[in-house]
Coordinates of C-alpha atoms in Angstrom, one line a residue:
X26 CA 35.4 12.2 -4.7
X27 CA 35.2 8.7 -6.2
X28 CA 32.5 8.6 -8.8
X29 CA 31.0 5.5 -7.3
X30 CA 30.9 6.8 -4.0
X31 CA 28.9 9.7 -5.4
X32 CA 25.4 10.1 -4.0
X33 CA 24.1 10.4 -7.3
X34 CA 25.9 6.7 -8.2
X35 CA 26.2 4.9 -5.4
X36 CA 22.5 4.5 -5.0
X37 CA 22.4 3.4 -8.6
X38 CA 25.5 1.0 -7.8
X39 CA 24.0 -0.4 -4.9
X40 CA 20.2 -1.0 -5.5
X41 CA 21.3 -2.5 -8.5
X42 CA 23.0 -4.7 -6.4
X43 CA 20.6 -5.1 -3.9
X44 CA 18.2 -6.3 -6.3
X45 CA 19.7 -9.0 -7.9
X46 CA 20.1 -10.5 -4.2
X47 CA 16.7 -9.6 -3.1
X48 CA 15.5 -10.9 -7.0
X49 CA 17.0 -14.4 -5.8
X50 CA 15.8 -14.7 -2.5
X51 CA 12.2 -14.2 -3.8
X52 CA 12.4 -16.1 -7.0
X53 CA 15.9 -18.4 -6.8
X54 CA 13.9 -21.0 -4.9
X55 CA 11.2 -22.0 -7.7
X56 CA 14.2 -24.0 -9.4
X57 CA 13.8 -25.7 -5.8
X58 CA 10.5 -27.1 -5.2
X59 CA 11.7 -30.2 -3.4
X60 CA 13.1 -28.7 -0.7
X61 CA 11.1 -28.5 2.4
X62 CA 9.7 -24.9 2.7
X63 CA 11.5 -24.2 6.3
X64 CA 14.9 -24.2 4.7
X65 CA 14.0 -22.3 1.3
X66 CA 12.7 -19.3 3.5
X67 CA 16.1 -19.5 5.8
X68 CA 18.2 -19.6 2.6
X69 CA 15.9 -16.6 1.5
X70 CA 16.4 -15.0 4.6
X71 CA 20.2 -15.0 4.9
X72 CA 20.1 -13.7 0.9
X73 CA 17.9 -11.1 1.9
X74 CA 19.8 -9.7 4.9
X75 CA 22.6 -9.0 2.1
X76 CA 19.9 -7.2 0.2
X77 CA 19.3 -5.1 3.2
X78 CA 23.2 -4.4 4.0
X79 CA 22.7 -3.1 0.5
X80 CA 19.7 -1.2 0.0
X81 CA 19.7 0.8 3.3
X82 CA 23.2 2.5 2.7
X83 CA 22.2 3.0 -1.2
X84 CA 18.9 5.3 0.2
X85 CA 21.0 6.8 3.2
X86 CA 23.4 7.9 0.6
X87 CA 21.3 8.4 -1.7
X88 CA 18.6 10.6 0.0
X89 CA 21.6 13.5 -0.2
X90 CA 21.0 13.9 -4.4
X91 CA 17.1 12.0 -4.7
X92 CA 14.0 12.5 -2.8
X93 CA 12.2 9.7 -1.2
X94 CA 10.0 9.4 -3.7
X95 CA 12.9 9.6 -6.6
X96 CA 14.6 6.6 -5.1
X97 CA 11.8 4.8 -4.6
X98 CA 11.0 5.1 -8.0
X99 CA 14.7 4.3 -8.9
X100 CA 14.7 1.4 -6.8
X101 CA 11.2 0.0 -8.8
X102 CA 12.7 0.6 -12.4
X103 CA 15.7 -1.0 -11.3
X104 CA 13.6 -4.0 -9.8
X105 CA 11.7 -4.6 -12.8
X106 CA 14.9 -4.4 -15.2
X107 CA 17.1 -6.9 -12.8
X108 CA 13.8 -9.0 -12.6
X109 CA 13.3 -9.5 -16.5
X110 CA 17.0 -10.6 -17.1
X111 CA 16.8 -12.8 -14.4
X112 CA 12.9 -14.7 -15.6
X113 CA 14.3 -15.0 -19.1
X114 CA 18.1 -16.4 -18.0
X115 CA 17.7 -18.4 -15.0
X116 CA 13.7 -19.1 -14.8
X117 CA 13.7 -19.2 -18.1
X118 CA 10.4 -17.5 -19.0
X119 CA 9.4 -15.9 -22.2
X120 CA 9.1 -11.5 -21.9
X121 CA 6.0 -10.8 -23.9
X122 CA 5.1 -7.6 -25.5
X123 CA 2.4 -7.0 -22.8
X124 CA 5.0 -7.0 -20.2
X125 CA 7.3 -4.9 -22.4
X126 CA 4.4 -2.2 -22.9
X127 CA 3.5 -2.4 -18.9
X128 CA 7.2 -2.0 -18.4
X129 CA 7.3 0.9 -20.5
X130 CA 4.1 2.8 -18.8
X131 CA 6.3 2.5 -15.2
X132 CA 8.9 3.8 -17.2
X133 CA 6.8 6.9 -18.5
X134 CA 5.5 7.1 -14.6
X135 CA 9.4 7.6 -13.3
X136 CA 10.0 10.1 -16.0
X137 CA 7.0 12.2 -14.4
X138 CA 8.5 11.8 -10.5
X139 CA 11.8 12.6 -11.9
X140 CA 11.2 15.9 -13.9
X141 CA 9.8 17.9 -11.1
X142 CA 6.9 19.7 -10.8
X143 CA 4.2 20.2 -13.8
X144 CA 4.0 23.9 -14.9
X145 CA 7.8 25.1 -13.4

C-alpha cells in the first residue's frame, strides 16, 4: 500500500490539509474588512466545504489506526501548528512566549491521550 494512503498518514496528510483551508476561511477575511459581511461568510463557506471534503475522509480513514479521541487530538495540534504559521506570515502577528508555553502544555496534554492508559 501507498504510504500516504496509509491510515496512519493519510489522516496526518489530510487534516493538515484541511486545516490550512478551514485556517483561511475563519481568519483569511480579516485582511478584508471592507467587504460587506454577506459575501466574506459565502467566500468562507465555499472554503470551508473543501475543508470538510477533507477532514471527513482524513477521520474515516483514519479511525482504522487512531481512536476518536487520538484524532481529535491530532486534528487540535495540527490546528494550532497550521494556525501559528499562518498569524505570523499572512496576518502578520507576533508568536509570544506565552503562546509558545500554552502551545507546549496542549502538546504535553496529546502526549497523555496518545500513550495509552496510566499504569499499563
Amino acid at each position: 500500500m501507498n504510504l500516504l494512503l496509509s491510515p496512519q498518514i493519510a489522516p496526518i496528510v489530510l487534516l493538515i490539509s484541511s486545516n490550512l483551508f478551514m485556517t483561511l476561511a475563519w481568519y483569511g477575511h480579516l485582511k478584508f474588512t471592507d467587504k460587506p459581511l454577506w459575501i466574506v461568510i459565502l467566500v468562507s463557506w465555499g472554503i470551508a466545504l473543501v475543508e470538510y471534503c477533507l477532514a471527513v475522509p482524513a477521520n474515516r480513514i483514519g479511525i482504522q489506526a487512531y481512536s476518536a479521541a487520538e484524532l481529535k487530538t491530532m486534528q487540535e495540534v495540527i490546528t494550532l501548528a497550521v494556525f501559528m504559521v499562518f498569524s505570523v506570515f499572512y496576518l502578520r502577528e507576533a508568536i509570544t512566549w506565552n503562546h509558545l508555553i500554552g502551545f507546549a502544555f496542549i502538546g504535553v496534554g496529546a502526549f497523555f491521550i496518545f500513550k495509552g492508559p496510566l499504569g499499563h
